[in-house]
mmCIF file of C-alpha atoms and ligand atoms in Angstrom:
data_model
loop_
_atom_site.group_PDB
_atom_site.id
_atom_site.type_symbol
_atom_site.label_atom_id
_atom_site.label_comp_id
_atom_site.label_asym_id
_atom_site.label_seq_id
_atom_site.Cartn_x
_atom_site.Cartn_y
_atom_site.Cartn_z
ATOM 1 C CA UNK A 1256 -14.653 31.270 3.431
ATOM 2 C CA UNK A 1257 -13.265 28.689 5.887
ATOM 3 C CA UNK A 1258 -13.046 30.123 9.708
ATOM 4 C CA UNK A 1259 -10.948 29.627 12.883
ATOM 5 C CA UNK A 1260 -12.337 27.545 15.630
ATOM 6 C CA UNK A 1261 -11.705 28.862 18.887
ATOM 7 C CA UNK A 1262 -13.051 26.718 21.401
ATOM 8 C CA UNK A 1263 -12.494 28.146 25.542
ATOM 9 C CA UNK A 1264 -13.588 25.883 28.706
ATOM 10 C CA UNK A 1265 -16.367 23.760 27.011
ATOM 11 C CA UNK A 1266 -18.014 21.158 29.424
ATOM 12 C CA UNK A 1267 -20.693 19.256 27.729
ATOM 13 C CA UNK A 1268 -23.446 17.288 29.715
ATOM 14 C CA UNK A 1269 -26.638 14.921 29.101
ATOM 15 C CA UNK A 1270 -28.944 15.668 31.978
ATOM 16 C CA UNK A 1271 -26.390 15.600 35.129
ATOM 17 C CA UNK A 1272 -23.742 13.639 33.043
ATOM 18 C CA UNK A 1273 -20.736 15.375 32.105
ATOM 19 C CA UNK A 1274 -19.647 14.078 28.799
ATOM 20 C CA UNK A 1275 -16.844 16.390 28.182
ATOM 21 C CA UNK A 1276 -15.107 18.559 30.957
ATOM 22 C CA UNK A 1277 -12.925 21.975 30.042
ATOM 23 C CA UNK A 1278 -12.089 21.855 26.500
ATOM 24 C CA UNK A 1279 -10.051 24.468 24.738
ATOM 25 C CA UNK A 1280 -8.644 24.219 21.583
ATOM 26 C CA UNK A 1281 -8.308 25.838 18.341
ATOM 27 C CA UNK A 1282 -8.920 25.059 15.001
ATOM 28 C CA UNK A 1283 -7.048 26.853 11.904
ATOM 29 C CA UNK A 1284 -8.795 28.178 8.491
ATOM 30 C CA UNK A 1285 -8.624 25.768 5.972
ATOM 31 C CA UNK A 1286 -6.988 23.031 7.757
ATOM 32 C CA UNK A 1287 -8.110 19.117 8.169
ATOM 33 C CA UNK A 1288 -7.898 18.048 12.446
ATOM 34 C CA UNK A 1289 -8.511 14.674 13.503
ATOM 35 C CA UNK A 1290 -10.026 13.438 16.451
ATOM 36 C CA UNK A 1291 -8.682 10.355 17.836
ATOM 37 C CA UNK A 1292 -9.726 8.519 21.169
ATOM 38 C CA UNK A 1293 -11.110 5.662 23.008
ATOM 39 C CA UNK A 1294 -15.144 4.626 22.826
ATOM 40 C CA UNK A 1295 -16.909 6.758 24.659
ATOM 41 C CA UNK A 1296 -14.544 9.704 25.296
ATOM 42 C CA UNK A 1297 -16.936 12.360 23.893
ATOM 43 C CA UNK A 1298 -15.130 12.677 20.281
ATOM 44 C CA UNK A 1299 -19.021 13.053 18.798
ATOM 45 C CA UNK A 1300 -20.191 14.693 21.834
ATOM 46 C CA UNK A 1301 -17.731 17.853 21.589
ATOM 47 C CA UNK A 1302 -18.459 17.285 17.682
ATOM 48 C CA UNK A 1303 -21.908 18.433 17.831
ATOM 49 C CA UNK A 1304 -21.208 21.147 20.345
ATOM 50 C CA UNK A 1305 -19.101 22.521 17.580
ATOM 51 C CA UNK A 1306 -22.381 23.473 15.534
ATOM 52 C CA UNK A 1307 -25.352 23.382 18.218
ATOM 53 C CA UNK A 1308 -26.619 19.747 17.439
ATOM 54 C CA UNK A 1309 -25.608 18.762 20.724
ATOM 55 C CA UNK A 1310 -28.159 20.801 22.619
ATOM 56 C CA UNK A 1311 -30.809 18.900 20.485
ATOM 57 C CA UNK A 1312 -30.668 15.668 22.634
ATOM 58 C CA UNK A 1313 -32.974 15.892 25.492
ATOM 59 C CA UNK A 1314 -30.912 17.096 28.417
ATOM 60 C CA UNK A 1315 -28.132 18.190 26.029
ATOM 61 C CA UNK A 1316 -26.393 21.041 27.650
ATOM 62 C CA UNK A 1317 -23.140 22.632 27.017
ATOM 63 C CA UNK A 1318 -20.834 25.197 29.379
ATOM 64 C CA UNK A 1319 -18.114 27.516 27.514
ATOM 65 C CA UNK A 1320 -17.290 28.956 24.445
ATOM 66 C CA UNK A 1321 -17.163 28.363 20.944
ATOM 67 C CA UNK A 1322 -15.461 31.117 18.784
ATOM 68 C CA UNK A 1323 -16.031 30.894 15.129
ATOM 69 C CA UNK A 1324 -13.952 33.834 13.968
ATOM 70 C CA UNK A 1325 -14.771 36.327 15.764
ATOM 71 C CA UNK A 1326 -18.658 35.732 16.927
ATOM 72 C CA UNK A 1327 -19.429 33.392 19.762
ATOM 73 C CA UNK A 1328 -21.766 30.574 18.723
ATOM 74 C CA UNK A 1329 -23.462 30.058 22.180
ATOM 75 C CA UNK A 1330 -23.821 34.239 22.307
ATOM 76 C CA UNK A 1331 -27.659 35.643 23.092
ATOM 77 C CA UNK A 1332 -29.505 36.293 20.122
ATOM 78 C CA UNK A 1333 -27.518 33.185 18.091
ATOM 79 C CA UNK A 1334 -29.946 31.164 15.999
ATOM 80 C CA UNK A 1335 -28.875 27.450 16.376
ATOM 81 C CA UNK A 1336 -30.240 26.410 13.034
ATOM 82 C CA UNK A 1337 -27.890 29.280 11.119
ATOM 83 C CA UNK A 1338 -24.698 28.019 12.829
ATOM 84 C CA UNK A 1339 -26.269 24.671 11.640
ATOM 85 C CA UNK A 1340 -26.353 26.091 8.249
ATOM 86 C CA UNK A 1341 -22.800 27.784 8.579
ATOM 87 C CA UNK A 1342 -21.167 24.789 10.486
ATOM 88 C CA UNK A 1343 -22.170 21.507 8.482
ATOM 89 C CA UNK A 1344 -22.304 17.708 9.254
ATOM 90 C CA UNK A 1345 -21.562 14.529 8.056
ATOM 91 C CA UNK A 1346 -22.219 11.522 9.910
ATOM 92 C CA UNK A 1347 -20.935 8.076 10.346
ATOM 93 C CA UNK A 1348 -23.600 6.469 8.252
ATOM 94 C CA UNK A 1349 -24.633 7.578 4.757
ATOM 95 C CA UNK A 1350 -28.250 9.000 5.933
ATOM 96 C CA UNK A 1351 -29.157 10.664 2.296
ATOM 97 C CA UNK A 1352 -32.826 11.193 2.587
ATOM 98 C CA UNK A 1353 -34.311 8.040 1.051
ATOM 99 C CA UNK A 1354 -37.130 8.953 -0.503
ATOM 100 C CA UNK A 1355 -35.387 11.632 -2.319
ATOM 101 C CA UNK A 1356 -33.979 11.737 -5.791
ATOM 102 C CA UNK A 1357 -30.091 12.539 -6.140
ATOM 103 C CA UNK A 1358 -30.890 15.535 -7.339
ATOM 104 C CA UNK A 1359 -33.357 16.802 -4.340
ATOM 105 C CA UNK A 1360 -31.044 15.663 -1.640
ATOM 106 C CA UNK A 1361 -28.585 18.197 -2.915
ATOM 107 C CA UNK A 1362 -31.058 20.642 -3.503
ATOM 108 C CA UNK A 1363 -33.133 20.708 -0.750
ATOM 109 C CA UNK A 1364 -31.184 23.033 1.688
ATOM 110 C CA UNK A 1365 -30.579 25.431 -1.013
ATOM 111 C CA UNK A 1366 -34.647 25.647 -1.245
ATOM 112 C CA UNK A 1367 -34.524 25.585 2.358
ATOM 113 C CA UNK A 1368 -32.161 28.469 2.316
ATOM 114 C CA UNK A 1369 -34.875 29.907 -0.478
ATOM 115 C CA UNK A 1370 -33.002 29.335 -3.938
ATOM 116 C CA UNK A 1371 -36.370 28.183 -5.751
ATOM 117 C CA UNK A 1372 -34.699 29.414 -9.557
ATOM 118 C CA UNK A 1373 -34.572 26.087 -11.175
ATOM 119 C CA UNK A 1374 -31.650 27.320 -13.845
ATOM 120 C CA UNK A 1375 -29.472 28.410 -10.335
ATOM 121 C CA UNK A 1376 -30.654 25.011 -8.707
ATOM 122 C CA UNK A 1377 -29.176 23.005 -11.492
ATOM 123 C CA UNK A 1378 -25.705 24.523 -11.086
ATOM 124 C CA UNK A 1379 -24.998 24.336 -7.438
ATOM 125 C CA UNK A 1380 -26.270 20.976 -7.792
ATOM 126 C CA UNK A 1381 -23.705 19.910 -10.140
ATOM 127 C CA UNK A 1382 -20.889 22.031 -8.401
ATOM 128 C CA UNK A 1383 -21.793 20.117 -5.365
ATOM 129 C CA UNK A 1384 -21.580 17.099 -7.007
ATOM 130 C CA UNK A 1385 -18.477 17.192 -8.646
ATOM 131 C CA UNK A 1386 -17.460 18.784 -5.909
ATOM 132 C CA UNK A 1387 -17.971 15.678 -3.839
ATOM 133 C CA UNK A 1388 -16.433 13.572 -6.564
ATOM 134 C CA UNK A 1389 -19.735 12.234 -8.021
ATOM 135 C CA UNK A 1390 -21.171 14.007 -10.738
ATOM 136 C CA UNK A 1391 -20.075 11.514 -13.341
ATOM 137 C CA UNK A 1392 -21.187 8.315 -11.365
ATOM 138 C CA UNK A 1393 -24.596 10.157 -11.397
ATOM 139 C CA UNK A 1394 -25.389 12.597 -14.049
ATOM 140 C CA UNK A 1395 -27.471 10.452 -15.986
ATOM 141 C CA UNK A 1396 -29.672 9.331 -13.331
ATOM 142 C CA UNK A 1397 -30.426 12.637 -11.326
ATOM 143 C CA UNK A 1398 -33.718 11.470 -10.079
ATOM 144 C CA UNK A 1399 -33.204 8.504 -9.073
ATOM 145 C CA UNK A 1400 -33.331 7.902 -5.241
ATOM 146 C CA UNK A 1401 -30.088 8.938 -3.050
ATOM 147 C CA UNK A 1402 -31.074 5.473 -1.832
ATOM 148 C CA UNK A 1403 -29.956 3.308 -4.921
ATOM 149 C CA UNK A 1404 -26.752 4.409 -4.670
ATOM 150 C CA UNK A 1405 -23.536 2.245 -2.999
ATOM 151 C CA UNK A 1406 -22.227 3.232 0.390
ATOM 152 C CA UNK A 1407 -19.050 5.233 -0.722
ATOM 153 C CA UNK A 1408 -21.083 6.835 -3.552
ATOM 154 C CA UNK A 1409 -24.460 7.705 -0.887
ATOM 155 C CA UNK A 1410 -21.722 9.216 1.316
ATOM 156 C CA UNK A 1411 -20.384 11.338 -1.055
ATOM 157 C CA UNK A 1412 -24.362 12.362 -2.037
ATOM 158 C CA UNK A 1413 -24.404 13.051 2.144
ATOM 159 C CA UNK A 1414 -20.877 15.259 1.491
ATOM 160 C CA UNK A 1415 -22.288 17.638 -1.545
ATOM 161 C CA UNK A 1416 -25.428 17.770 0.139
ATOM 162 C CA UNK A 1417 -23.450 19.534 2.939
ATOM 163 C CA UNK A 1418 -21.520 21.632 0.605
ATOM 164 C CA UNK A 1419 -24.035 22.686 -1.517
ATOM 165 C CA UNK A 1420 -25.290 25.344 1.032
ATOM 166 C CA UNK A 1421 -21.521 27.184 1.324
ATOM 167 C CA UNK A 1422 -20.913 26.254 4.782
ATOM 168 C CA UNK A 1423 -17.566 27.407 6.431
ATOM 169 C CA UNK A 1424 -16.612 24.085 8.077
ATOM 170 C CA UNK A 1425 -17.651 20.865 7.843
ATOM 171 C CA UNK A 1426 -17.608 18.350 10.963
ATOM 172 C CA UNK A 1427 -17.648 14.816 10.152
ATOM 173 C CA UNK A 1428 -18.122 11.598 12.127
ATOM 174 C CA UNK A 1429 -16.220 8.657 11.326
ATOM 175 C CA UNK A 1430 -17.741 9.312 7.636
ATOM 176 C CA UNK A 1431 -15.141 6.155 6.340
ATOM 177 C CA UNK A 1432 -16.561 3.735 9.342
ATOM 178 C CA UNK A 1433 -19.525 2.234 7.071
ATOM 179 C CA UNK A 1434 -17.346 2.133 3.607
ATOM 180 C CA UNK A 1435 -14.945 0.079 1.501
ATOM 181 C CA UNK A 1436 -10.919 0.606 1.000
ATOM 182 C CA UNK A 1437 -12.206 1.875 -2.235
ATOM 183 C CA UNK A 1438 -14.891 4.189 -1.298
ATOM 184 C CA UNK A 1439 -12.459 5.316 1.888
ATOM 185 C CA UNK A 1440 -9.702 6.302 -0.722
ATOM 186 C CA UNK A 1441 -12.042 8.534 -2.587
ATOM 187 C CA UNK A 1442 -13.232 10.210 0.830
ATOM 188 C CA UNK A 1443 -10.017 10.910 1.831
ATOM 189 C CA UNK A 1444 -8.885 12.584 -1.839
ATOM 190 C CA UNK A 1445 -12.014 14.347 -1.109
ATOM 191 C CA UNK A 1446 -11.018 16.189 1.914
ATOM 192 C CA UNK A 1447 -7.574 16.793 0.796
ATOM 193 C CA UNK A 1448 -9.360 18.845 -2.188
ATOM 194 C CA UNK A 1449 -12.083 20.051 0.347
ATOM 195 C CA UNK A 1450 -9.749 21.184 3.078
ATOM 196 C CA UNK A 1451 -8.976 24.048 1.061
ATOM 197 C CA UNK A 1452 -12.533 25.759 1.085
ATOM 198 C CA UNK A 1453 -13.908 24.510 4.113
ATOM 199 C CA UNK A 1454 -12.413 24.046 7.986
ATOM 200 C CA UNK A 1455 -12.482 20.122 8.603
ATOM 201 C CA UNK A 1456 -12.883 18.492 11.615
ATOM 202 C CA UNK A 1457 -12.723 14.160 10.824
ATOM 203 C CA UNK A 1458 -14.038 12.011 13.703
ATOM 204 C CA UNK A 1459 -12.164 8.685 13.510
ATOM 205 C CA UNK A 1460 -10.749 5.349 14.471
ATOM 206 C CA UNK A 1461 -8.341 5.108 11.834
ATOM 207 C CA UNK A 1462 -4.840 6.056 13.245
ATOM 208 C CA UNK A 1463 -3.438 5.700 9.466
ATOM 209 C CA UNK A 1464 -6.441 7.706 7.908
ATOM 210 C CA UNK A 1465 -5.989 10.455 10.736
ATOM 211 C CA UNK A 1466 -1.991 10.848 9.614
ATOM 212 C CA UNK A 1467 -2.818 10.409 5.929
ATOM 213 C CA UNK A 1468 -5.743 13.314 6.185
ATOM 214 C CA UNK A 1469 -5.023 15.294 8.915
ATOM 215 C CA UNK A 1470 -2.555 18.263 9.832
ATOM 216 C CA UNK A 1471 -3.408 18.797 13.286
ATOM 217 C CA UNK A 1472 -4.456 15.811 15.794
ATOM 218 C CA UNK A 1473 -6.321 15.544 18.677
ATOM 219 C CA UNK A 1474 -6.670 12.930 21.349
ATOM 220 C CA UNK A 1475 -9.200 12.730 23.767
ATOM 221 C CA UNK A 1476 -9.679 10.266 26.956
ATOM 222 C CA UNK A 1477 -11.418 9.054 30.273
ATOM 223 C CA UNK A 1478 -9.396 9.347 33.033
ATOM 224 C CA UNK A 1479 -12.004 6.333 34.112
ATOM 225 C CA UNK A 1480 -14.987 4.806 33.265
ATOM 226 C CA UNK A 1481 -17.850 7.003 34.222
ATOM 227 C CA UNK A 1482 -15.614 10.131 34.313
ATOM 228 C CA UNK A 1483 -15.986 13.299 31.555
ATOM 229 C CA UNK A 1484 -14.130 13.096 28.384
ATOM 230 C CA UNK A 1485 -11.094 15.175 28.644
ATOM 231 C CA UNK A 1486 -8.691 17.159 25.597
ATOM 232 C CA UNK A 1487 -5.307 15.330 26.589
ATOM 233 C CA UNK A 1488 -3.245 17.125 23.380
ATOM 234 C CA UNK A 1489 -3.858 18.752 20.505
ATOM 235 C CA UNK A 1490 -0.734 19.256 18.037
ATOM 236 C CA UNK A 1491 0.786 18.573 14.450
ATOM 237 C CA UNK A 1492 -0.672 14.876 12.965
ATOM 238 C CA UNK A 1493 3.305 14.074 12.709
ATOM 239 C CA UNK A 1494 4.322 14.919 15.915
ATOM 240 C CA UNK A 1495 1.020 13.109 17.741
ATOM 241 C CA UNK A 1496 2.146 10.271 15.893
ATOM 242 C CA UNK A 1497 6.067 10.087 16.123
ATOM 243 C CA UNK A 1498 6.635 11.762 19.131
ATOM 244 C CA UNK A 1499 3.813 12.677 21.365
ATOM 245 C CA UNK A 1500 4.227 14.835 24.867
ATOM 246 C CA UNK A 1501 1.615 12.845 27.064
ATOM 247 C CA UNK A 1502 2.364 9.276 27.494
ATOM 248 C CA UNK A 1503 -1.117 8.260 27.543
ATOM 249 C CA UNK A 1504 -1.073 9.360 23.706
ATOM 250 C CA UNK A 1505 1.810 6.907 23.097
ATOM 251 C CA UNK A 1506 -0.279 4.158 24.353
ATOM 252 C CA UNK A 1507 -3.470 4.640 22.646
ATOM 253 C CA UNK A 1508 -1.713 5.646 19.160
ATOM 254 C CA UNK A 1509 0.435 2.296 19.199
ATOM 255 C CA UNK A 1510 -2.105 0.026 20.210
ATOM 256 C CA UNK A 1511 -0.844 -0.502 24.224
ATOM 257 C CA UNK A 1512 -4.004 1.097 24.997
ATOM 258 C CA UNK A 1513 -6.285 0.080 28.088
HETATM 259 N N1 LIG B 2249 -27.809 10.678 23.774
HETATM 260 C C1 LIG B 2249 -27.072 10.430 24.857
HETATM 261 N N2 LIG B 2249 -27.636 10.391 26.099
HETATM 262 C C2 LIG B 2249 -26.908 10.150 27.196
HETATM 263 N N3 LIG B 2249 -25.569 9.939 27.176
HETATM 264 C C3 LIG B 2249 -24.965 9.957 25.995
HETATM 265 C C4 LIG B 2249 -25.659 10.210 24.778
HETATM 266 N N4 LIG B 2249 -24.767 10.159 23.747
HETATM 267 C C5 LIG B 2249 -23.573 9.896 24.308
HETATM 268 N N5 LIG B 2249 -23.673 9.791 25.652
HETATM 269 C C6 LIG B 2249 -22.581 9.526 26.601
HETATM 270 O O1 LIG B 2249 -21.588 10.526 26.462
HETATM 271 C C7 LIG B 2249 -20.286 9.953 26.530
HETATM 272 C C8 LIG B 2249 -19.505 10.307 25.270
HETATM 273 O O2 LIG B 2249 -20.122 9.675 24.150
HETATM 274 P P1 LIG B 2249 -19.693 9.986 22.649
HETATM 275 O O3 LIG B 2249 -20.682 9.323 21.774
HETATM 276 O O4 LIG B 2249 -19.488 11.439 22.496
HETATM 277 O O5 LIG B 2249 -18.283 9.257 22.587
HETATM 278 P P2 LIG B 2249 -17.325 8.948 21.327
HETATM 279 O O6 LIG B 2249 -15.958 9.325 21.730
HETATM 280 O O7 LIG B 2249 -17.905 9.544 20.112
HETATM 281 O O8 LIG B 2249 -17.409 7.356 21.241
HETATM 282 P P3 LIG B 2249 -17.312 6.392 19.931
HETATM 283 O O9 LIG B 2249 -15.870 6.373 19.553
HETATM 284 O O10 LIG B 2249 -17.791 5.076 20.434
HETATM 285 O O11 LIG B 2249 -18.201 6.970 18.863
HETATM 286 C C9 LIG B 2249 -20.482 8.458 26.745
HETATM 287 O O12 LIG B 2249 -20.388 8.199 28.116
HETATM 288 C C10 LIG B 2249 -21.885 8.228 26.237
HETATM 289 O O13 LIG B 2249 -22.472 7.137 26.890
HETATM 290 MG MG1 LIG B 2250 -18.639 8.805 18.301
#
């Protein structure tokens, strides 16, 4: 079941840099949000502090609260690599792993998550690959590596492998940066049909793909170089885009930016 994303006074840091300062914002069930903003504002930063990668990166540290329904993800007694389970990730490149068949790199978090039953394998397997739009590019050549495949279609591989174990949203980061018009298309039909199972939070450049995907829009910036990354609004994709409350949107969404 998708979840609500609550997210209360979240300051993110490497060592004694703050990346991100005071973020609050939330995130409704079932719903596509973009994230829009200069280089370096901390759009991947308050990503992965959305599903515990962030505190992975040596001096990674993160202040606040992240809601996800109703159990705090930073709480005592959380294990990181469940909320990594529940919260999943796809990432600007295709990284399928490459000396994996097609078939294991959708499989191999459900044996991580101890599904060994080859009969229930096989099904999730295809599910997740139709569900990512790629079961018919593929079915005859299951065990082949993830790695012969094109960029659009090793992205989509990268997308069931993340929906294959169930998880209850799914981040992604600039996952259109590295692909075609073509394969960017398919993506984006993708997470209209994927928005309705999972909570999506989309990472990206793209001011059309953010209004053609998203229903809610964020935008982030730096007050100045050097300075945290900071939540300037958060509101409905057609509002961010037509008529925005904080000038500084305006600016960056038509292009006067900097
Ligand atoms: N591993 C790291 N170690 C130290 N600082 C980092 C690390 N990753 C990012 N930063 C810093 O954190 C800040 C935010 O970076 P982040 O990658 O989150 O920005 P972004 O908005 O995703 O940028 P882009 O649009 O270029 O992907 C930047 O100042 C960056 O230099
Ligand atoms: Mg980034």
């Amino acid at each position: 079941m998708a979840k609500r994303i609550d997210v209360s006074g979240l300051s993110a840091y490497y060592g004694s840099h703050k990346a991100i300062d005071d973020i609050s914002m939330t995130v409704e069930p079932g719903s596509v949000t973009a994230f829009i903003g200069p280089s370096g504002c901390g759009k991947s930063t308050f990503l992965r502090t959305l599903n515990r990668m962030h505190e992975v990166t040596p001096g990674g540290r993160v202040e606040g609260k992240v809601m996800l329904d109703d159990e705090n993800l930073y709480g005592s007694g959380v294990d990181p690599v469940t909320v990594r389970r529940t919260v999943g990730m796809v990432f600007q490149r295709p990284n399928p792993f490459p000396t994996m068949s097609i078939y294991d790199n959708v499989a191999a978090g459900l044996r991580l998550n101890g599904i060994r039953r080859k009969g229930e394998l096989d099904t999730i397997v295809e599910k997740s690959l139709k569900g990512a739009n790629l079961w018919n590019e593929v079915k005859d050549r299951l065990n082949k590596p993830g790695s012969g495949l094109s960029g659009g279609q090793q992205q989509r591989l990268c997308i069931a492998r993340a929906i294959a174990v169930e998880p209850e949203v799914l981040l992604m980061d600039e996952p259109c940066s590295a692909l075609d018009p073509i394969s960017t298309l398919a993506i984006e039909d993708l997470i209209g049909e994927l928005k309705e199972r999972f909570t999506i939070v989309i990472v990206t450049h793209n001011m059309q793909q953010a209004a053609r995907v998203s229903e809610r829009t964020a935008f982030f910036n730096l007050a100045a170089v050097g300075q945290p990354g900071k939540l300037i609004e958060i509101d409905d994709t057609e509002r961010i885009f037509a008529n925005p409350s904080v000038q500084a949107t305006e600016d960056y969404i038509s292009g006067r930016f900097g």
